[in-house]
Tab-separated table of C-alpha atoms in Angstrom:
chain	number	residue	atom	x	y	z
A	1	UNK	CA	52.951	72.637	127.011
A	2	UNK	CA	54.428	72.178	130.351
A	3	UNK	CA	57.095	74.456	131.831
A	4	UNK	CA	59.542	71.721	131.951
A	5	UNK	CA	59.546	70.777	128.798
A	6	UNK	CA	59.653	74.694	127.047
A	7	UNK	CA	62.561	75.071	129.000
A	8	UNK	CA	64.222	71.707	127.446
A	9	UNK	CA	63.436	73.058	123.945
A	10	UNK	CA	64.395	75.935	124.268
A	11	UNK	CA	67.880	74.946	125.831
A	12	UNK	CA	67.992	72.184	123.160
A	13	UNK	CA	67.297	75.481	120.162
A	14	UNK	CA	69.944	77.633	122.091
A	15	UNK	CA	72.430	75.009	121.767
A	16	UNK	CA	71.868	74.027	118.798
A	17	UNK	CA	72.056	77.682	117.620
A	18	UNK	CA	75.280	78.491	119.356
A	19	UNK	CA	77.201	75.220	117.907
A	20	UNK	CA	75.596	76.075	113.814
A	21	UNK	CA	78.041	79.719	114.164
A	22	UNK	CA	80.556	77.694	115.652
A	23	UNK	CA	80.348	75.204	113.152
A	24	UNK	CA	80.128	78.130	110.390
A	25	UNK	CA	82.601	80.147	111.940
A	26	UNK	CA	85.485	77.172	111.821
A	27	UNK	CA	84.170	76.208	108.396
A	28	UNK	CA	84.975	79.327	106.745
A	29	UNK	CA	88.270	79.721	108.774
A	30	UNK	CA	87.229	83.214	110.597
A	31	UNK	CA	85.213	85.374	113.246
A	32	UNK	CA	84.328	88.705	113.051
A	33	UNK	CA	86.728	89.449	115.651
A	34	UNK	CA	90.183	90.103	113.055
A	35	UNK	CA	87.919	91.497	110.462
A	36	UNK	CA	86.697	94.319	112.670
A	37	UNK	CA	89.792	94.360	114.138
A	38	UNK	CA	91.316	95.420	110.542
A	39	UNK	CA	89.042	97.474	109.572
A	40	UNK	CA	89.714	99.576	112.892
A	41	UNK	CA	93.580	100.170	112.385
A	42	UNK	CA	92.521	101.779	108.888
A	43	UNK	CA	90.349	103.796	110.715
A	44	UNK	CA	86.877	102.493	109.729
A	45	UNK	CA	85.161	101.050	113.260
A	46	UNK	CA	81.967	100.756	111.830
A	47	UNK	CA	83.564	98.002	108.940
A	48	UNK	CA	81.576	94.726	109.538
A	49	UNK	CA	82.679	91.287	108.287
A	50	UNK	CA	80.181	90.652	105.856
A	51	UNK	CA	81.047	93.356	104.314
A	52	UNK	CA	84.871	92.354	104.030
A	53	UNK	CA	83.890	89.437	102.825
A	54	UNK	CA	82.003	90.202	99.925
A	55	UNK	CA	83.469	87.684	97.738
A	56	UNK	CA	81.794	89.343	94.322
A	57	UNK	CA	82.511	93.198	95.324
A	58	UNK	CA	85.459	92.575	97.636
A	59	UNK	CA	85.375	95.838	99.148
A	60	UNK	CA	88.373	95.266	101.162
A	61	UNK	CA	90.522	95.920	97.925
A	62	UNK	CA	89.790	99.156	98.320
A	63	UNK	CA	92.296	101.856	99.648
A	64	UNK	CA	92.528	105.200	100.703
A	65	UNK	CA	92.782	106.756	97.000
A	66	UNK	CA	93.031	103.725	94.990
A	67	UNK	CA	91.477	104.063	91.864
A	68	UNK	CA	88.826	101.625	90.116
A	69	UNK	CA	91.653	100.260	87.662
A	70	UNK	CA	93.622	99.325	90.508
A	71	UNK	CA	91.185	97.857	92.603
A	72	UNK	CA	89.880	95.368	89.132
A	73	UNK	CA	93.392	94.428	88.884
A	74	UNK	CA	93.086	93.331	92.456
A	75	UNK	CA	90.244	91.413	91.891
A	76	UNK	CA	91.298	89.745	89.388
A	77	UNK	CA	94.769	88.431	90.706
A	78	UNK	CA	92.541	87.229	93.994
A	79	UNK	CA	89.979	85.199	91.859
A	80	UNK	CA	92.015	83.911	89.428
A	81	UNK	CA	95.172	83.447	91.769
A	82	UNK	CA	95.721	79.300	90.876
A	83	UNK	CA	96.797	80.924	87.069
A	84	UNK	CA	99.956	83.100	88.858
A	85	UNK	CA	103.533	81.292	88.899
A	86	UNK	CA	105.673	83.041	91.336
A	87	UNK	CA	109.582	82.507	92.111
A	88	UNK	CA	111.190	84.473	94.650
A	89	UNK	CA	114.953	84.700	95.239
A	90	UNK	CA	116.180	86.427	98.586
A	91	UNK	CA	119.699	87.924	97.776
A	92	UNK	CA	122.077	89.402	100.073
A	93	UNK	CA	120.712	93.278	99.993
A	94	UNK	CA	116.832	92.040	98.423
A	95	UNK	CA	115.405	90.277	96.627
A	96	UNK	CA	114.239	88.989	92.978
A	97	UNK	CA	110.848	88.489	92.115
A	98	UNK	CA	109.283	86.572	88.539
A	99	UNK	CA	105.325	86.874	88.521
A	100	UNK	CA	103.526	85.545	85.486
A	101	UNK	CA	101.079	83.875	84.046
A	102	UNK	CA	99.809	81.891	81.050
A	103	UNK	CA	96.378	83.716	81.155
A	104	UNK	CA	96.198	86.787	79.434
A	105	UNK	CA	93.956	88.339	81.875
A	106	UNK	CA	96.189	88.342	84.804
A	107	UNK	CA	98.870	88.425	82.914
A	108	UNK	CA	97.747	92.267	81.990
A	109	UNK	CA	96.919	92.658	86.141
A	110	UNK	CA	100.235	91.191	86.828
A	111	UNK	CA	102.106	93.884	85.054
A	112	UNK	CA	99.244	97.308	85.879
A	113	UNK	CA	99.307	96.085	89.499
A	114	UNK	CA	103.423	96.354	89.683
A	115	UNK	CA	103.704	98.696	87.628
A	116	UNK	CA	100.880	101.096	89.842
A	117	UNK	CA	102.734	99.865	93.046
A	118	UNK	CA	106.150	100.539	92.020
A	119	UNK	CA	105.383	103.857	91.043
A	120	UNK	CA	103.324	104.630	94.698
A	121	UNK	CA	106.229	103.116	96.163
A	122	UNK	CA	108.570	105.703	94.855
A	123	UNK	CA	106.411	108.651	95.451
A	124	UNK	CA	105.883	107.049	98.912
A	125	UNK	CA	101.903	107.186	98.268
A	126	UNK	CA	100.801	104.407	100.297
A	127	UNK	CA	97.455	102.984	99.141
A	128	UNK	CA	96.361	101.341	102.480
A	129	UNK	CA	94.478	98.996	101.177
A	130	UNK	CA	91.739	97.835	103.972
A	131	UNK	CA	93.213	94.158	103.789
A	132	UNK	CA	97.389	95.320	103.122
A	133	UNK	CA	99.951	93.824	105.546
A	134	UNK	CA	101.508	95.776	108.057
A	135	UNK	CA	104.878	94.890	106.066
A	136	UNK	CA	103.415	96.979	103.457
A	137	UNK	CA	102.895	99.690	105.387
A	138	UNK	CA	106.516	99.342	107.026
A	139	UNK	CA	107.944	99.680	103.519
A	140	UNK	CA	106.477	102.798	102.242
A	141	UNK	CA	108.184	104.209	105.546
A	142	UNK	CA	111.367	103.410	104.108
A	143	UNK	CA	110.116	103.882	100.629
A	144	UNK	CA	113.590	106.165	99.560
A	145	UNK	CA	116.101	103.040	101.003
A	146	UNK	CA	114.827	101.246	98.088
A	147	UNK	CA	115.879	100.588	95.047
A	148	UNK	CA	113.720	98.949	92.047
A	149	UNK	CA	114.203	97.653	88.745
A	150	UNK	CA	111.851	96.311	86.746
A	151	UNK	CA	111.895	93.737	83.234
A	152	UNK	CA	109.515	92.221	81.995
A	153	UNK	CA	108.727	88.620	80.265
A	154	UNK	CA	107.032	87.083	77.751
A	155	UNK	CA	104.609	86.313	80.783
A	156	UNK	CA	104.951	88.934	83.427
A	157	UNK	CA	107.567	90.730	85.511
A	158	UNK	CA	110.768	90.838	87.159
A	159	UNK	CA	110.964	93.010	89.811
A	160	UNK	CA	114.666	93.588	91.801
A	161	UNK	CA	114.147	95.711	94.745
A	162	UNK	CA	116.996	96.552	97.148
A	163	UNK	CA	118.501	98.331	99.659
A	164	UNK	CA	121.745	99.016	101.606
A	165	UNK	CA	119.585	98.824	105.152
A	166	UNK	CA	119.471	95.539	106.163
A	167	UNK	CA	116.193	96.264	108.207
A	168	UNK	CA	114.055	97.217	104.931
A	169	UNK	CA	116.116	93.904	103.307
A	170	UNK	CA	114.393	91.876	105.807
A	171	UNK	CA	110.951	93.631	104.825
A	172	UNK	CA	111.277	93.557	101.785
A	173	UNK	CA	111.864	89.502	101.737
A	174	UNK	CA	109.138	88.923	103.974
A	175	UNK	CA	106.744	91.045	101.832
A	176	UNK	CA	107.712	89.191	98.958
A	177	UNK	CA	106.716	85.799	101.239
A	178	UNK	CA	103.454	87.090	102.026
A	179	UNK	CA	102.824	87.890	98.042
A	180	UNK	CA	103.765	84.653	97.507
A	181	UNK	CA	101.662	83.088	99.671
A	182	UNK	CA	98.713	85.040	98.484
A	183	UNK	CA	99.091	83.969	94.985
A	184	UNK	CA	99.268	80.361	96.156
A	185	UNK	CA	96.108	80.549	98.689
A	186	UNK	CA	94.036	84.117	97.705
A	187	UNK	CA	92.251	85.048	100.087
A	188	UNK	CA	92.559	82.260	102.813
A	189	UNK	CA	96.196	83.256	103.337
A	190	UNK	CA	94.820	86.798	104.128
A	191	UNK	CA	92.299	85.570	106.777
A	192	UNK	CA	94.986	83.338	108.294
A	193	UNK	CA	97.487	86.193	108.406
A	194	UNK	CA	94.405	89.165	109.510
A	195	UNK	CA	93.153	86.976	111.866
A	196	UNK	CA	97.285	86.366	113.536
A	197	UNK	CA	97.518	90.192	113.677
């Protein structure tokens, strides 16, 4: 083999290297880069992204004392998120959530998971859950402005939450956005936001 023509294949496997991760990269919709990023501001630099991504495990459910119940509820409101039906109703000092579905399953992780997070909220015990918005975090600042009430359905829950600042009003409707948008998309509306941040 001439010089000439291992440089040409070798230039022709480099590029053909380089555009496969670019092509895998924009196929799944993320780098490395937000991941690691995320896994930094909860104080874990050594946090790769194949290890956030861990679709069967999904280790980035976990939180800084969240228990094994809560993290299975988790789970299974990310895998089986096309079965949630979510209305959200901004009102002038809140807002009014209904999450339920017709599947038993997350039906029971619909009303553990609120339940659980209602009660942190109150105590002000944030979870910090690796993947949690920074909304989230925002709100258990303010966790005694708010007020929450709690019914529930034949399917799920209603959950009124509200508050005479108008600053945690405007958190608390944009958290309720993002949850809707994760029970629309899972885990793709997670990336997408993570990978904003």
């Amino acid at each position: 083999m001439n010089k000439i023509y291992t440089r040409t294949l070798s230039l022709v496997l480099l590029t053909a290297l380089t555009a496969g991760t670019l092509y895998a990269t924009q196929k799944h919709g993320h780098s490395s880069h937000y991941a690691d990023m995320h896994a930094k501001h909860h104080g874990d630099p050594e946090a790769s992204t194949e290890h956030m991504h861990d679709r069967v495990n999904m280790p980035g459910l976990q939180g800084k004392d969240t228990s094994q119940h809560e993290v299975n509820d988790l789970k299974t409101l990310f895998q089986k998120h096309t079965h949630i039906k979510r209305k959200v109703v901004n009102l002038s000092n809140g807002i009014q959530t209904t999450t339920e579905s017709s599947n038993q399953d997350v039906q029971q992780a619909i009303m553990s998971h609120v339940s659980m997070m209602v009660g942190r909220l109150e105590a002000g015990r944030n979870p910090e859950v690796i993947i949690q918005s920074p909304t989230l975090d925002a709100l258990f600042d303010v966790h005694n402005q708010i007020k929450t009430n709690i019914k529930s359905t034949s399917d799920g829950v209603v959950v009124t939450q509200t508050s005479d600042n108008p600053k945690v009003v405007a958190l608390l409707q944009q958290h309720a956005a993002e949850v809707s948008d994760m029970s629309a998309r899972g885990m793709r509306s997670v990336h997408e936001r993570m990978a904003g941040q």
